[in-house]
GROMACS .gro file of C-alpha atoms in nm:
model
  157
    1MET     CA    1  -3.308   1.037  -5.932
    2VAL     CA    2  -3.136   0.618  -5.942
    3LYS     CA    3  -3.178   0.525  -6.251
    4ILE     CA    4  -3.235   0.112  -6.298
    5CYS     CA    5  -3.323  -0.073  -6.619
    6CYS     CA    6  -3.429  -0.403  -6.695
    7ILE     CA    7  -3.318  -0.582  -6.963
    8GLY     CA    8  -3.635  -0.879  -7.008
    9ALA     CA    9  -3.953  -0.764  -7.016
   10GLY     CA   10  -4.063  -1.125  -6.926
   11TYR     CA   11  -4.275  -1.351  -6.660
   12VAL     CA   12  -3.983  -1.235  -6.456
   13GLY     CA   13  -3.778  -0.839  -6.543
   14GLY     CA   14  -4.192  -0.717  -6.555
   15PRO     CA   15  -4.325  -0.820  -6.229
   16THR     CA   16  -4.001  -0.717  -6.010
   17MET     CA   17  -3.940  -0.358  -6.143
   18ALA     CA   18  -4.330  -0.365  -6.088
   19VAL     CA   19  -4.306  -0.410  -5.745
   20ILE     CA   20  -3.905  -0.236  -5.728
   21ALA     CA   21  -4.097   0.105  -5.862
   22LEU     CA   22  -4.426   0.022  -5.628
   23LYS     CA   23  -4.210   0.041  -5.335
   24CYS     CA   24  -3.922   0.252  -5.422
   25PRO     CA   25  -4.140   0.632  -5.565
   26ASP     CA   26  -3.782   0.823  -5.585
   27VAL     CA   27  -3.613   0.513  -5.895
   28GLU     CA   28  -3.648   0.546  -6.202
   29VAL     CA   29  -3.759   0.147  -6.345
   30VAL     CA   30  -3.740   0.148  -6.703
   31VAL     CA   31  -3.802  -0.190  -6.858
   32VAL     CA   32  -3.672  -0.298  -7.216
   33ASP     CA   33  -3.704  -0.532  -7.404
   34ILE     CA   34  -3.611  -0.573  -7.834
   35SER     CA   35  -4.025  -0.715  -7.825
   36GLU     CA   36  -4.269  -0.448  -7.969
   37ALA     CA   37  -4.549  -0.602  -7.875
   38ARG     CA   38  -4.435  -0.771  -7.536
   39ILE     CA   39  -4.359  -0.365  -7.488
   40ALA     CA   40  -4.634  -0.273  -7.595
   41GLY     CA   41  -4.860  -0.534  -7.423
   42TRP     CA   42  -4.656  -0.333  -7.092
   43ASN     CA   43  -4.763  -0.033  -7.168
   44SER     CA   44  -5.116  -0.132  -7.274
   45ASP     CA   45  -5.427  -0.252  -7.057
   46ARG     CA   46  -5.401  -0.566  -7.103
   47LEU     CA   47  -5.077  -0.682  -6.959
   48PRO     CA   48  -4.899  -0.911  -7.144
   49ILE     CA   49  -4.859  -1.168  -6.803
   50TYR     CA   50  -5.090  -1.307  -6.576
   51GLU     CA   51  -4.935  -1.224  -6.199
   52PRO     CA   52  -5.228  -1.181  -5.932
   53GLY     CA   53  -5.271  -0.799  -5.886
   54LEU     CA   54  -5.022  -0.698  -6.090
   55ASP     CA   55  -5.216  -0.510  -6.334
   56ASP     CA   56  -5.315  -0.294  -5.975
   57VAL     CA   57  -4.909  -0.190  -5.895
   58VAL     CA   58  -4.883  -0.158  -6.319
   59LYS     CA   59  -5.165   0.061  -6.343
   60ARG     CA   60  -4.963   0.251  -6.037
   61CYS     CA   61  -4.688   0.362  -6.117
   62ARG     CA   62  -4.643   0.339  -6.513
   63GLY     CA   63  -4.600   0.691  -6.619
   64ARG     CA   64  -4.482   0.794  -6.269
   65ASN     CA   65  -4.091   0.604  -6.208
   66LEU     CA   66  -4.228   0.246  -6.403
   67PHE     CA   67  -4.144   0.230  -6.790
   68PHE     CA   68  -4.180  -0.001  -7.050
   69SER     CA   69  -3.917   0.077  -7.383
   70THR     CA   70  -3.822  -0.092  -7.732
   71ASP     CA   71  -3.506   0.151  -7.676
   72VAL     CA   72  -3.363  -0.057  -7.533
   73GLU     CA   73  -2.934   0.106  -7.532
   74ARG     CA   74  -3.041   0.440  -7.394
   75TYR     CA   75  -3.185   0.344  -7.126
   76VAL     CA   76  -2.923   0.087  -7.044
   77GLY     CA   77  -2.684   0.324  -7.115
   78GLU     CA   78  -2.866   0.575  -6.875
   79ALA     CA   79  -2.912   0.371  -6.605
   80ASP     CA   80  -2.712   0.343  -6.252
   81VAL     CA   81  -2.887  -0.046  -6.221
   82VAL     CA   82  -2.901  -0.295  -6.501
   83PHE     CA   83  -3.053  -0.579  -6.355
   84VAL     CA   84  -3.026  -0.840  -6.701
   85SER     CA   85  -3.346  -1.108  -6.715
   86VAL     CA   86  -3.271  -1.255  -7.037
   87ASN     CA   87  -3.447  -1.547  -7.153
   88THR     CA   88  -3.153  -1.829  -7.066
   89PRO     CA   89  -3.254  -2.189  -7.289
   90THR     CA   90  -3.143  -2.579  -7.214
   91LYS     CA   91  -2.883  -2.635  -7.487
   92THR     CA   92  -2.993  -2.773  -7.763
   93ARG     CA   93  -2.671  -2.867  -7.887
   94GLY     CA   94  -2.307  -2.901  -7.808
   95LEU     CA   95  -2.117  -2.988  -7.500
   96GLY     CA   96  -2.434  -3.020  -7.230
   97ALA     CA   97  -2.696  -3.033  -7.499
   98GLY     CA   98  -2.983  -3.130  -7.306
   99LYS     CA   99  -2.850  -3.045  -6.979
  100ALA     CA  100  -2.645  -2.681  -6.904
  101ALA     CA  101  -2.767  -2.341  -7.011
  102ASP     CA  102  -2.727  -2.145  -7.320
  103LEU     CA  103  -2.591  -1.847  -7.219
  104THR     CA  104  -2.603  -1.686  -7.582
  105TYR     CA  105  -2.839  -1.413  -7.496
  106TRP     CA  106  -2.713  -1.361  -7.143
  107GLU     CA  107  -2.336  -1.273  -7.342
  108SER     CA  108  -2.549  -1.092  -7.562
  109ALA     CA  109  -2.663  -0.814  -7.299
  110ALA     CA  110  -2.287  -0.859  -7.179
  111ARG     CA  111  -2.160  -0.697  -7.467
  112MET     CA  112  -2.404  -0.465  -7.494
  113ILE     CA  113  -2.452  -0.303  -7.154
  114ALA     CA  114  -2.006  -0.274  -7.185
  115ASP     CA  115  -2.076  -0.082  -7.560
  116VAL     CA  116  -2.311   0.168  -7.454
  117SER     CA  117  -2.223   0.249  -7.062
  118ARG     CA  118  -2.042   0.578  -7.022
  119SER     CA  119  -2.080   0.553  -6.689
  120ASP     CA  120  -1.944   0.325  -6.378
  121LYS     CA  121  -2.328   0.001  -6.305
  122ILE     CA  122  -2.432  -0.214  -6.151
  123VAL     CA  123  -2.524  -0.522  -6.297
  124VAL     CA  124  -2.746  -0.832  -6.147
  125GLU     CA  125  -2.806  -1.160  -6.294
  126LYS     CA  126  -3.198  -1.202  -6.248
  127SER     CA  127  -3.251  -1.491  -6.498
  128THR     CA  128  -3.183  -1.843  -6.468
  129VAL     CA  129  -2.732  -1.846  -6.492
  130PRO     CA  130  -2.552  -2.154  -6.383
  131VAL     CA  131  -2.308  -2.099  -6.063
  132LYS     CA  132  -1.996  -1.853  -6.182
  133THR     CA  133  -2.252  -1.629  -6.447
  134ALA     CA  134  -2.085  -1.408  -6.301
  135GLU     CA  135  -1.750  -1.403  -6.329
  136ALA     CA  136  -1.745  -1.445  -6.697
  137ILE     CA  137  -1.940  -1.208  -6.753
  138GLU     CA  138  -1.784  -0.961  -6.567
  139LYS     CA  139  -1.463  -1.089  -6.846
  140ILE     CA  140  -1.691  -0.941  -7.085
  141LEU     CA  141  -1.747  -0.632  -6.939
  142ALA     CA  142  -1.415  -0.559  -6.851
  143HIS     CA  143  -1.247  -0.645  -7.111
  144ASN     CA  144  -1.519  -0.413  -7.399
  145GLY     CA  145  -1.582  -0.166  -7.055
  146ARG     CA  146  -1.280   0.153  -7.215
  147GLY     CA  147  -1.260   0.200  -6.799
  148VAL     CA  148  -1.608   0.161  -6.689
  149ARG     CA  149  -1.661  -0.004  -6.434
  150TYR     CA  150  -1.911  -0.297  -6.319
  151GLN     CA  151  -2.039  -0.444  -6.060
  152ILE     CA  152  -2.203  -0.763  -6.071
  153LEU     CA  153  -2.481  -0.933  -5.845
  154SER     CA  154  -2.683  -1.243  -5.852
  155ASN     CA  155  -3.024  -1.258  -5.746
  156PRO     CA  156  -3.136  -1.506  -5.880
  157GLU     CA  157  -3.562  -1.637  -5.972
   0.00000   0.00000   0.00000
């Protein structure tokens, strides 16, 4: 079974992964986040976000092939495909302040992926990121990856 892990259980990651789980019942999909409250919300009857029809999709898939967890490192390590859907706020200081995306969370996610991966992975950008971010992420993964091979894809919102 193909295993997908999405880092980030917000407005993009959660609904996107729910639809993938619905349309691909033979794929295991795990959405991970460091926020215990957000994951608890996804595992409850009151989802942390609203999208028309999302409740029904999650109820149909959760516990079958759609799971929500705070065990980020475990599920990233086990995944064949890792979607990264983390916050990319506008920089508040330094070069590009007020205009450029702050990639701190993305870079942190890339380093963690490299640290926990023991098998080759496809890493998918699912955040709003500047052009050429994939190249920067590929460098982080290659530098820290201990021989694990990565394919980087971009799938913007």
